[in-house]
Coordinates of C-alpha atoms (C1' of nucleotides) in Angstrom, one line a residue:
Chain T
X1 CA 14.3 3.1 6.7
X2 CA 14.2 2.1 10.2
X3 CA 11.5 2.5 13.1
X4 CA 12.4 5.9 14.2
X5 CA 9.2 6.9 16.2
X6 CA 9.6 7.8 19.6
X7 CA 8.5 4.1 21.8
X8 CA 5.7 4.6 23.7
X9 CA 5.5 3.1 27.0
X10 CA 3.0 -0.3 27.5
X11 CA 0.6 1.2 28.2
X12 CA -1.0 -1.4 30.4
X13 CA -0.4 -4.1 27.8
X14 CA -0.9 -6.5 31.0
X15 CA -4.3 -5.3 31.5
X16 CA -5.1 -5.2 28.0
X17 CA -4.0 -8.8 27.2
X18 CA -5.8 -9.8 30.4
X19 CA -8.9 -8.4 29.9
X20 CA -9.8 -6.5 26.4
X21 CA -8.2 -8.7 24.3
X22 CA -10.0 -11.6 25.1
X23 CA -13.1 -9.4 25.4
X24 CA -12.8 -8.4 21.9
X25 CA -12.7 -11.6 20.6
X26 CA -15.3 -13.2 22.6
X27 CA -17.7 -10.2 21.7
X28 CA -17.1 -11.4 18.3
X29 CA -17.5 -15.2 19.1
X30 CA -13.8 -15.8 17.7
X31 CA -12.0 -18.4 19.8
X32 CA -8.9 -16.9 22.0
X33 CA -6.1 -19.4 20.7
X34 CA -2.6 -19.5 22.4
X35 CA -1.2 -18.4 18.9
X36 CA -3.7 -15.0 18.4
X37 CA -2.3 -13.9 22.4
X38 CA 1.2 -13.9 21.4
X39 CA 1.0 -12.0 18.0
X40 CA -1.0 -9.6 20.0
X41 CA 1.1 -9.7 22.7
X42 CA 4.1 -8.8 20.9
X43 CA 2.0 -5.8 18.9
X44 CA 1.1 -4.2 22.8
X45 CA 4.0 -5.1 24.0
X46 CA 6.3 -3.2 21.6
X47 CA 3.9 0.2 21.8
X48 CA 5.6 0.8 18.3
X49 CA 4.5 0.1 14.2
X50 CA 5.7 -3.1 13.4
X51 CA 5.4 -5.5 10.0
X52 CA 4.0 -8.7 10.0
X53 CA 7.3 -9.9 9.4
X54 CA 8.8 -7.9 12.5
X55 CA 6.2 -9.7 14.5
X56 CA 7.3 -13.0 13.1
X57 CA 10.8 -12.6 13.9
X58 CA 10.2 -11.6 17.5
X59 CA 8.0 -14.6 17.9
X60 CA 10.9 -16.5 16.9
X61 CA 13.1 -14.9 19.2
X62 CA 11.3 -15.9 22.4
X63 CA 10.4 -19.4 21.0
X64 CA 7.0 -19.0 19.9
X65 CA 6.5 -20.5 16.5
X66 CA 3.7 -19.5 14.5
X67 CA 3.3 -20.0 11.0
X68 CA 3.7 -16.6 9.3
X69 CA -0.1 -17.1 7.6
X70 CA -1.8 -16.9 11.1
X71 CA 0.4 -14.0 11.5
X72 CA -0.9 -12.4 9.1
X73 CA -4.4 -13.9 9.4
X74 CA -4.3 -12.5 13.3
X75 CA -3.3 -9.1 12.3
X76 CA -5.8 -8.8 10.0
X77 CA -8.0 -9.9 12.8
X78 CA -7.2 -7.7 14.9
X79 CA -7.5 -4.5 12.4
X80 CA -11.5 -5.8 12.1
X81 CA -11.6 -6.1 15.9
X82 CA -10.5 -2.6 16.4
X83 CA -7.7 -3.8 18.5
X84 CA -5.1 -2.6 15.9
X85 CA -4.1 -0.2 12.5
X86 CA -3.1 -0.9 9.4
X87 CA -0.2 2.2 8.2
X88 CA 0.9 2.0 4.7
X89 CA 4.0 4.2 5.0
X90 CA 5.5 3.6 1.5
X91 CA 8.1 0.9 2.0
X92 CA 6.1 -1.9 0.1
X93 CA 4.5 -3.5 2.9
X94 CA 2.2 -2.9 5.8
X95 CA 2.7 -1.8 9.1
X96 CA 0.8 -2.7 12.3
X97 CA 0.0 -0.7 15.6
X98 CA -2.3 -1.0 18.6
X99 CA -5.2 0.8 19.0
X100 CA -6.4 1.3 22.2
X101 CA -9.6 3.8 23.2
X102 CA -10.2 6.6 21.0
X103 CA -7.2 8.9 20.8
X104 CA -6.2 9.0 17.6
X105 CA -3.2 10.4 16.3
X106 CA -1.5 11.2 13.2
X107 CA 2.0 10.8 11.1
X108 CA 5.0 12.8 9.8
X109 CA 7.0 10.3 7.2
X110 CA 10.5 11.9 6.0
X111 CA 10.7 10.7 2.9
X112 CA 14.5 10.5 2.9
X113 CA 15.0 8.3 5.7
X114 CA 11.7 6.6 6.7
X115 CA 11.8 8.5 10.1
X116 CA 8.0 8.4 11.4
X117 CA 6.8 11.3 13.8
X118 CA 3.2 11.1 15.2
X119 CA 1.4 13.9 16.1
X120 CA -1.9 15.0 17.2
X121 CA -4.1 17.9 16.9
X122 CA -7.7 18.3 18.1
X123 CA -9.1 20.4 15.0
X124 CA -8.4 17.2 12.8
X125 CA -11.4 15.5 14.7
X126 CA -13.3 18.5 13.9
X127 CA -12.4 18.5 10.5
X128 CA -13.5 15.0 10.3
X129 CA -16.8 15.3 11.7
X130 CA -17.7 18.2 9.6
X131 CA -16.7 16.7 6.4
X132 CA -18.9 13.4 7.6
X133 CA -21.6 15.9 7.9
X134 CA -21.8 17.2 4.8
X135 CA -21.3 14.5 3.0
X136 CA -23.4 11.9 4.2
X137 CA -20.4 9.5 5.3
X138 CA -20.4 7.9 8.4
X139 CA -16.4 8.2 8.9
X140 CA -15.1 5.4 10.9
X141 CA -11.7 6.2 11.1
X142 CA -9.0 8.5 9.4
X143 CA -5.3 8.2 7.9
X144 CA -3.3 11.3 7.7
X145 CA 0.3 11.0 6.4
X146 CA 2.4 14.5 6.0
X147 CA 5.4 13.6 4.2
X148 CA 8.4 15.5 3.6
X149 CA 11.8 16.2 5.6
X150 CA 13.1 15.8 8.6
X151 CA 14.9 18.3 9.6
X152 CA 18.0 16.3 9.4
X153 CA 17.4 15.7 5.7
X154 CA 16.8 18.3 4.8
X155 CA 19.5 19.6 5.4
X156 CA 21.5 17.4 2.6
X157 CA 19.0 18.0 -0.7
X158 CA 19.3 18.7 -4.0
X159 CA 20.8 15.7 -6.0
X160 CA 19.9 15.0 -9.4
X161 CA 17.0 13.5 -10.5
X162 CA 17.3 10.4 -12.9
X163 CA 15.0 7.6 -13.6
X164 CA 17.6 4.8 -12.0
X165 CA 16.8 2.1 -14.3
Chain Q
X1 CA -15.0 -1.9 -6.0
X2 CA -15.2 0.5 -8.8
X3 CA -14.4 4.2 -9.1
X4 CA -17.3 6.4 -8.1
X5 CA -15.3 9.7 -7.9
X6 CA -17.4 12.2 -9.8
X7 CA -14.7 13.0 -12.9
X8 CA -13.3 16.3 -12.9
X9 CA -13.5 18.2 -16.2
X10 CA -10.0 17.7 -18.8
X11 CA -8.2 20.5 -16.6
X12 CA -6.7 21.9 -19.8
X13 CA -5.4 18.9 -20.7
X14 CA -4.5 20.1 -23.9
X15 CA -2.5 22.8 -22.4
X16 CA -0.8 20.7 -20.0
X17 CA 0.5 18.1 -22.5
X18 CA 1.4 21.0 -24.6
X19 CA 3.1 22.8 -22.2
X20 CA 3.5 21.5 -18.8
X21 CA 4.3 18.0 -19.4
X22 CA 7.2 18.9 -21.4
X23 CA 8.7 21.6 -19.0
X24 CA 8.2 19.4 -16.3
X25 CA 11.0 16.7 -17.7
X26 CA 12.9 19.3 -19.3
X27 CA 13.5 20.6 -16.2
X28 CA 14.7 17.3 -15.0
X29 CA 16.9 16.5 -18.1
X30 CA 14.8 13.6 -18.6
X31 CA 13.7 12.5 -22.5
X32 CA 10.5 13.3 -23.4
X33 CA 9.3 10.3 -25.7
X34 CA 6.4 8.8 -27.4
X35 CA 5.4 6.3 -24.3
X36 CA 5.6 8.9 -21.6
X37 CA 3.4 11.4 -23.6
X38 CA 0.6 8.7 -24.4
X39 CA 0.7 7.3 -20.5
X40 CA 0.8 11.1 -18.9
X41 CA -2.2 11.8 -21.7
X42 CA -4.2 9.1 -20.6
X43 CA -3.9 10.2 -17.1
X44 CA -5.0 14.2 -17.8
X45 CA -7.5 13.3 -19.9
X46 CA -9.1 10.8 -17.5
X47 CA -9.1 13.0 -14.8
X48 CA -9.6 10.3 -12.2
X49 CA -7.7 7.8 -10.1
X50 CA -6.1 4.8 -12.5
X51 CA -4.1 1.8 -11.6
X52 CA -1.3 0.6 -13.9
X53 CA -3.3 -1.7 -15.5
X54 CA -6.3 0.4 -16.1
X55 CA -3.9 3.0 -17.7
X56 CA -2.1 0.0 -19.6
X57 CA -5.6 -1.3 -20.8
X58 CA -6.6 2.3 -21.7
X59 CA -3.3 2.8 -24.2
X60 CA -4.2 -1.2 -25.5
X61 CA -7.7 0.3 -26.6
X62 CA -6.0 3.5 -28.7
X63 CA -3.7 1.2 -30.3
X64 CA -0.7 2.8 -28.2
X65 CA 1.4 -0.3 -27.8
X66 CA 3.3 0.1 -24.3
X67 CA 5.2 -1.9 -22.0
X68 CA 3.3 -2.6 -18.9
X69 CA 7.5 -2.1 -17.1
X70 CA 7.2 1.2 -18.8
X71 CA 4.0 2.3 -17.6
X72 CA 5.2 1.3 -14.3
X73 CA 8.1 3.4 -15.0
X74 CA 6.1 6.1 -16.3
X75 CA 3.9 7.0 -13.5
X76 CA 6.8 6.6 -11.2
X77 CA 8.5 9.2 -12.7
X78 CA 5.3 11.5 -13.4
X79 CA 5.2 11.5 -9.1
X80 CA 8.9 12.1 -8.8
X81 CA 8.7 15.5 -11.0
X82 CA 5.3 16.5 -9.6
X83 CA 2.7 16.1 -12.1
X84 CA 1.3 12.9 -10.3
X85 CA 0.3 12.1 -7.0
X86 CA 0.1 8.3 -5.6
X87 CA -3.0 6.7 -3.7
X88 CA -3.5 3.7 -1.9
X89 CA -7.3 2.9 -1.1
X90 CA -6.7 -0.1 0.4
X91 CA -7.2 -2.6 -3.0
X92 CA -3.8 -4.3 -3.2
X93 CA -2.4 -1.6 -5.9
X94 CA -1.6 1.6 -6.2
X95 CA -3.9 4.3 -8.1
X96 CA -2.4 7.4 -9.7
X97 CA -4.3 11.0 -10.1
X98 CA -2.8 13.7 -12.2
X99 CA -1.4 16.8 -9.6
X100 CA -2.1 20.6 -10.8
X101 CA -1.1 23.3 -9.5
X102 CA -1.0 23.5 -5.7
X103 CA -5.2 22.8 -5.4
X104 CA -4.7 19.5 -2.8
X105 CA -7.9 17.9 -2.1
X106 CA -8.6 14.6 0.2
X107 CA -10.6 11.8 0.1
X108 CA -12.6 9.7 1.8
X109 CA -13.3 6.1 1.0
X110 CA -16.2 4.0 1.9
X111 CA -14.8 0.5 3.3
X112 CA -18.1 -1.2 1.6
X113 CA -18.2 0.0 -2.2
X114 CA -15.3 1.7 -2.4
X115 CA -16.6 4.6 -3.7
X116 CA -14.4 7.7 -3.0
X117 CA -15.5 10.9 -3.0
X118 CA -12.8 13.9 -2.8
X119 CA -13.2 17.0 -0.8
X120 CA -10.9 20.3 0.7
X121 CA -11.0 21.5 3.6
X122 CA -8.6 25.2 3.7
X123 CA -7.8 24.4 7.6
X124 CA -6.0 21.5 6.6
X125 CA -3.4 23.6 5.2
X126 CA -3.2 25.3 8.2
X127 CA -2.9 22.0 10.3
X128 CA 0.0 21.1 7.7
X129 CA 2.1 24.0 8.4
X130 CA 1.7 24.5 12.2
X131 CA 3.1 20.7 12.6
X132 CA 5.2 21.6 10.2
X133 CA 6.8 24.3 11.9
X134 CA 6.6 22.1 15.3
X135 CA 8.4 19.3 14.8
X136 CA 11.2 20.7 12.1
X137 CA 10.2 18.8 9.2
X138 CA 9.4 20.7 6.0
X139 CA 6.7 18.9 4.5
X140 CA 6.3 18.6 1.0
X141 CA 3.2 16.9 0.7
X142 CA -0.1 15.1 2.6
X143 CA -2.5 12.1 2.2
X144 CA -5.8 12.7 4.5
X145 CA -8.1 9.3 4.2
X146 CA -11.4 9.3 5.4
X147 CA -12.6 6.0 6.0
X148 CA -16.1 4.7 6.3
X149 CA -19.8 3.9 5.0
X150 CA -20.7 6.0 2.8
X151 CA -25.1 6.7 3.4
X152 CA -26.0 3.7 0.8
X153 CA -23.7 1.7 2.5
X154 CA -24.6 2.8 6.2
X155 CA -27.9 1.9 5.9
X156 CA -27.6 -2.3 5.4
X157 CA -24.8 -3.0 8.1
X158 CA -24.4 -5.1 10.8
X159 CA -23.3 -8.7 9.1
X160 CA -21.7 -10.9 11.9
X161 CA -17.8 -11.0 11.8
X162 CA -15.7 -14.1 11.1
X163 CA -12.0 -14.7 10.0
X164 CA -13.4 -16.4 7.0
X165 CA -10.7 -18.3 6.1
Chain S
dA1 C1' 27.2 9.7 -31.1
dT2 C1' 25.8 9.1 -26.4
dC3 C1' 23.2 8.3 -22.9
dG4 C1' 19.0 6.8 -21.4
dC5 C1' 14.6 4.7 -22.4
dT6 C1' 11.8 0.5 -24.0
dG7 C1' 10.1 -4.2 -24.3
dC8 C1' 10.1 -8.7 -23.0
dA9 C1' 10.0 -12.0 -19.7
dA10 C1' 11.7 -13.6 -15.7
dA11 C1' 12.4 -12.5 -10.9
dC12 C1' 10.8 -10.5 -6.7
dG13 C1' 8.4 -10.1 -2.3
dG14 C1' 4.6 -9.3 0.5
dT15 C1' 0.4 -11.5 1.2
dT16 C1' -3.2 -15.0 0.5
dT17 C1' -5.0 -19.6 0.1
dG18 C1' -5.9 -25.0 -0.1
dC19 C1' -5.8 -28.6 2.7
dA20 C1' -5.0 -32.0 6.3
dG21 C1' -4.6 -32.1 11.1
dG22 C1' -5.3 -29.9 15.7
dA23 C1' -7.5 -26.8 19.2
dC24 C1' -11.1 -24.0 21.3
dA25 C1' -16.0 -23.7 23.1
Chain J
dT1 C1' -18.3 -33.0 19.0
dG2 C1' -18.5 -29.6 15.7
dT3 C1' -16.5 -25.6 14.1
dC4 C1' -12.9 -22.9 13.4
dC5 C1' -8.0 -22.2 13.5
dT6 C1' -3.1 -23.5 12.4
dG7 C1' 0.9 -24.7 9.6
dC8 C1' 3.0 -25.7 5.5
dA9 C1' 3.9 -24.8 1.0
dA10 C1' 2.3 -23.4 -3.1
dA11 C1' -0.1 -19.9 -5.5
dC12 C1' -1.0 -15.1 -6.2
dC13 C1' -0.3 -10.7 -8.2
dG14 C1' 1.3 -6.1 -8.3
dT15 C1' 5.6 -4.4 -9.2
dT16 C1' 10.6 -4.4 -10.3
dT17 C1' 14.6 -5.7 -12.9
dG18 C1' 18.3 -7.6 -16.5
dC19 C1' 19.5 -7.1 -20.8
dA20 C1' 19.7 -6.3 -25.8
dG21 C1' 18.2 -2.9 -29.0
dC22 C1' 16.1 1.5 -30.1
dG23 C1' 15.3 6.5 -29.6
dA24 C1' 15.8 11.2 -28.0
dT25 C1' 18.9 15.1 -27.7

DNA sequence: ATCGCTGCAAACGGTTTGCAGGACA
DNA sequence: TGTCCTGCAAACCGTTTGCAGCGAT
């Protein structure tokens, strides 16, 4: 059930907490507290999909306490800003990950051991535009989740189903 | 907030509780009884996306006494042997939609009204088996989300953004 | 007869919220 | 200085679970 996806590096998390964080925010007229930097400095920072509770803890860890609300307040913020995604992946809470420029990409969840694989292709954004198209939508963004097996699981398959309680 | 997906017709639903419903747990040893026949019914005959509690409130209005635990229980195990898929739009809970046959369609979600509207593209496929075959995993199923205004909405937008509490 | 399901109600856990005090612009 | 944010703790609410009894096979 752990964070299996492959980390990414910074990618120029200085530059982005220097300059388009603060840039988002102000665009927005929503004050640039000292509590909003370090949840989003710890989302940039990691380059991975992390719950508000992950974020919480490693806050703790370098001595920057912030009530878990404004955690949760600031990631929310920071979905409406655009700065960040919102992943449901199944485990019964919410996920969080940067979002920086346009390149969007997608997940592979194995449903066996919660590994998460992202991948991209170009004909998705096709297929997006064309279904926006014909239906009137203006799309905004997209979620694709394939989920299945790792090819590690799926090796070991096959047990019995049984409602477990 | 409410469900605008145009309602597919019953699907033989007749046929399906006659036939397919049973097989399905059969195959899985699992008792067919009384409360899993009237929650799967509800969900073929409705033919559209329900939450627990709209298919617990749907049974209250037939007179089908059930559990709300068991409803829960129900759908849970309708996904496991296939005849169910799970959504979430976003709401807080989870929505259920009755799965037929291979036929997988997608949806896309406006952020405003929440009306969804469900298409298929036949590339998708395609997309689902090359990453597939990429990356090792054998994927068993997808959830493609579309999100974003649909033409009502687009048309009054541009509210200023706060954190509103 | 056996094993598993059902119902109730209580527990659970992630997330939200009310409010008093503090911080940004 | 005014407005908005923060922290705490309690509330929320969808969902899960323990357990005694019933039901399907």
């Amino acid at each position: 059930m752990t964070e299996l996806v492959t980390p990414r590096p910074p990618l120029g998390c200085a530059a982005v907490m220097g300059g388009l964080f603060r840039a988002a925010l102000q665009e927005h007229h929503l004050p640039v507290t000292h509590q909003r930097e370090a949840v989003a400095r710890i989302l940039f920072e990691s380059g991975r999909h992390l719950s508000a509770d992950e974020v919480s803890d490693r806050l703790s860890l370098i001595n920057e306490n912030v009530g878990k609300a404004t955690v949760y307040r600031t990631l929310r913020l920071l979905v409406r800003v655009g700065l960040a995604t919102e992943h449901d992946f199944d485990e019964g809470f919410k996920r969080y990950e940067t979002r920086v420029g346009p390149a969007h990409h997608d997940h592979m969840i194995c449903t066996a051991c919660g590994a998460v694989v992202e991948f991209h292709r170009d004909e998705l954004d096709r297929v997006q535009t064309e279904v926006a198209g014909a239906t009137g939508f203006r799309v905004l963004t997209r979620q694709l989740k394939l989920y299945g097996l790792c090819a590690d699981c799926d090796a070991g398959s096959g047990q019995a189903l049984r409602q477990v309680i």
